[in-house]
């Protein structure tokens, strides 16, 4: 019995190189930091980093249980500090996005999706730069924008674990305190990641060896999560949002470059 449980772990070590595990460890820590909100841009780098040493489908499968583990580590704090008004607006459309992602998963090319999201984020940042000269303290909430970004976030989360940038476009307008911003995204992606389990199993993306690889990487989860919380609590709101926008810019450039190559 014990040997049966250890067999997939042994197979995982045999199937992957040391470089893969180094990239995977960095990827998991980056995803953990993303729960601070910075990773709305930074977190987009985690999947390509792991996929550079593995297939895209395998990387998606390995990361999903780790994403759920990261969500659970901070869930109590997320629930306490989340803005549930925003969640009620963006969660239902996000599940529609998950369904669309499941339907189109075997049709859409990864490069086309990557290029689309990258251009979309870049246009958003340009729009923010143009409107920065206006007083946005009383900005309209634009609920339609929240629903649209919810759908897009659900879709990109399903096909690439990359739902952060679209929903951040709406979240940045809400001018939340860093911890409320972090927690709202945390609850949002907890629901989405659990929602991906059954469709991923249906699409045969999950295997015992991939789950074993996730288990090997599991100790990296709290490192990234608590580092992200530490940064979110220590940095000022002004610099917090500047860093979010900076990493979104880096993410957009990376996505556009990947989509064109």
Short mmCIF file of N, CA and C in Angstrom, two decimals, residues 86-102 145-158 163 166-167 187-193 195-196:
data_model
loop_
_atom_site.label_atom_id
_atom_site.label_comp_id
_atom_site.label_asym_id
_atom_site.label_seq_id
_atom_site.Cartn_x
_atom_site.Cartn_y
_atom_site.Cartn_z
N UNK A 86 -18.29 43.25 -4.77
CA UNK A 86 -17.60 43.03 -6.03
C UNK A 86 -17.67 41.56 -6.44
N UNK A 87 -17.52 40.66 -5.47
CA UNK A 87 -17.55 39.24 -5.77
C UNK A 87 -18.89 38.81 -6.36
N UNK A 88 -19.98 39.35 -5.83
CA UNK A 88 -21.30 39.02 -6.36
C UNK A 88 -21.46 39.49 -7.80
N UNK A 89 -20.71 40.52 -8.16
CA UNK A 89 -20.78 41.05 -9.51
C UNK A 89 -19.96 40.23 -10.50
N UNK A 90 -18.76 39.81 -10.10
CA UNK A 90 -17.82 39.20 -11.06
C UNK A 90 -17.82 37.68 -11.06
N UNK A 91 -18.28 37.03 -9.97
CA UNK A 91 -18.20 35.57 -9.92
C UNK A 91 -19.13 34.86 -10.89
N UNK A 92 -20.43 35.20 -10.96
CA UNK A 92 -21.31 34.48 -11.91
C UNK A 92 -20.81 34.56 -13.36
N UNK A 93 -20.41 35.75 -13.85
CA UNK A 93 -19.88 35.77 -15.22
C UNK A 93 -18.60 34.95 -15.37
N UNK A 94 -17.79 34.88 -14.29
CA UNK A 94 -16.54 34.12 -14.37
C UNK A 94 -16.80 32.64 -14.60
N UNK A 95 -17.87 32.10 -14.01
CA UNK A 95 -18.19 30.69 -14.23
C UNK A 95 -18.68 30.47 -15.67
N UNK A 96 -19.31 31.48 -16.25
CA UNK A 96 -19.64 31.40 -17.68
C UNK A 96 -18.36 31.33 -18.50
N UNK A 97 -17.36 32.12 -18.08
CA UNK A 97 -16.07 32.09 -18.75
C UNK A 97 -15.39 30.73 -18.64
N UNK A 98 -15.52 30.08 -17.47
CA UNK A 98 -14.98 28.73 -17.31
C UNK A 98 -15.62 27.75 -18.30
N UNK A 99 -16.93 27.85 -18.45
CA UNK A 99 -17.64 26.98 -19.37
C UNK A 99 -17.17 27.21 -20.80
N UNK A 100 -17.03 28.47 -21.18
CA UNK A 100 -16.54 28.79 -22.53
C UNK A 100 -15.13 28.22 -22.72
N UNK A 101 -14.30 28.36 -21.68
CA UNK A 101 -12.94 27.84 -21.75
C UNK A 101 -12.92 26.34 -21.95
N UNK A 102 -13.80 25.64 -21.26
CA UNK A 102 -13.88 24.19 -21.40
C UNK A 102 -14.29 23.80 -22.82
N UNK A 145 -18.45 46.51 -16.93
CA UNK A 145 -17.03 46.21 -17.07
C UNK A 145 -16.64 45.05 -16.15
N UNK A 146 -17.21 45.04 -14.94
CA UNK A 146 -16.93 43.95 -14.01
C UNK A 146 -17.41 42.62 -14.55
N UNK A 147 -18.61 42.60 -15.15
CA UNK A 147 -19.14 41.35 -15.71
C UNK A 147 -18.31 40.89 -16.91
N UNK A 148 -17.94 41.83 -17.78
CA UNK A 148 -17.14 41.49 -18.95
C UNK A 148 -15.79 40.93 -18.54
N UNK A 149 -15.14 41.60 -17.58
CA UNK A 149 -13.83 41.13 -17.12
C UNK A 149 -13.95 39.81 -16.36
N UNK A 150 -15.10 39.59 -15.72
CA UNK A 150 -15.33 38.31 -15.05
C UNK A 150 -15.36 37.17 -16.04
N UNK A 151 -16.08 37.35 -17.15
CA UNK A 151 -16.13 36.32 -18.18
C UNK A 151 -14.75 36.06 -18.75
N UNK A 152 -14.04 37.12 -19.10
CA UNK A 152 -12.71 36.97 -19.69
C UNK A 152 -11.74 36.33 -18.70
N UNK A 153 -11.86 36.70 -17.44
CA UNK A 153 -10.99 36.13 -16.41
C UNK A 153 -11.24 34.64 -16.23
N UNK A 154 -12.51 34.25 -16.21
CA UNK A 154 -12.84 32.83 -16.10
C UNK A 154 -12.31 32.04 -17.27
N UNK A 155 -12.43 32.61 -18.45
CA UNK A 155 -11.95 31.93 -19.67
C UNK A 155 -10.43 31.76 -19.66
N UNK A 156 -9.70 32.87 -19.41
CA UNK A 156 -8.24 32.80 -19.42
C UNK A 156 -7.71 31.99 -18.24
N UNK A 157 -8.44 31.98 -17.15
CA UNK A 157 -8.03 31.15 -16.01
C UNK A 157 -8.12 29.68 -16.35
N UNK A 158 -9.15 29.29 -17.09
CA UNK A 158 -9.32 27.88 -17.44
C UNK A 158 -8.24 27.41 -18.40
N UNK A 163 -6.04 34.25 -15.12
CA UNK A 163 -7.24 35.06 -14.96
C UNK A 163 -7.02 36.37 -14.26
N UNK A 166 -7.23 40.25 -16.54
CA UNK A 166 -8.53 40.82 -16.92
C UNK A 166 -9.32 41.37 -15.73
N UNK A 167 -9.43 40.60 -14.65
CA UNK A 167 -10.24 41.07 -13.53
C UNK A 167 -9.56 42.24 -12.82
N UNK A 187 -10.57 35.16 -2.77
CA UNK A 187 -11.84 34.44 -2.75
C UNK A 187 -12.30 34.13 -4.17
N UNK A 188 -12.14 35.10 -5.06
CA UNK A 188 -12.54 34.94 -6.46
C UNK A 188 -11.86 33.73 -7.09
N UNK A 189 -10.54 33.63 -6.92
CA UNK A 189 -9.82 32.53 -7.55
C UNK A 189 -9.95 31.21 -6.79
N UNK A 190 -10.31 31.26 -5.52
CA UNK A 190 -10.63 30.02 -4.81
C UNK A 190 -11.83 29.35 -5.47
N UNK A 191 -12.87 30.11 -5.73
CA UNK A 191 -14.05 29.57 -6.40
C UNK A 191 -13.69 29.07 -7.80
N UNK A 192 -12.93 29.87 -8.55
CA UNK A 192 -12.61 29.48 -9.92
C UNK A 192 -11.76 28.22 -9.96
N UNK A 193 -10.76 28.14 -9.10
CA UNK A 193 -9.85 26.98 -9.15
C UNK A 193 -10.56 25.68 -8.76
N UNK A 195 -13.65 25.25 -9.29
CA UNK A 195 -14.53 25.02 -10.42
C UNK A 195 -13.86 24.37 -11.61
N UNK A 196 -12.52 24.41 -11.66
CA UNK A 196 -11.79 23.82 -12.78
C UNK A 196 -11.49 22.33 -12.58
#
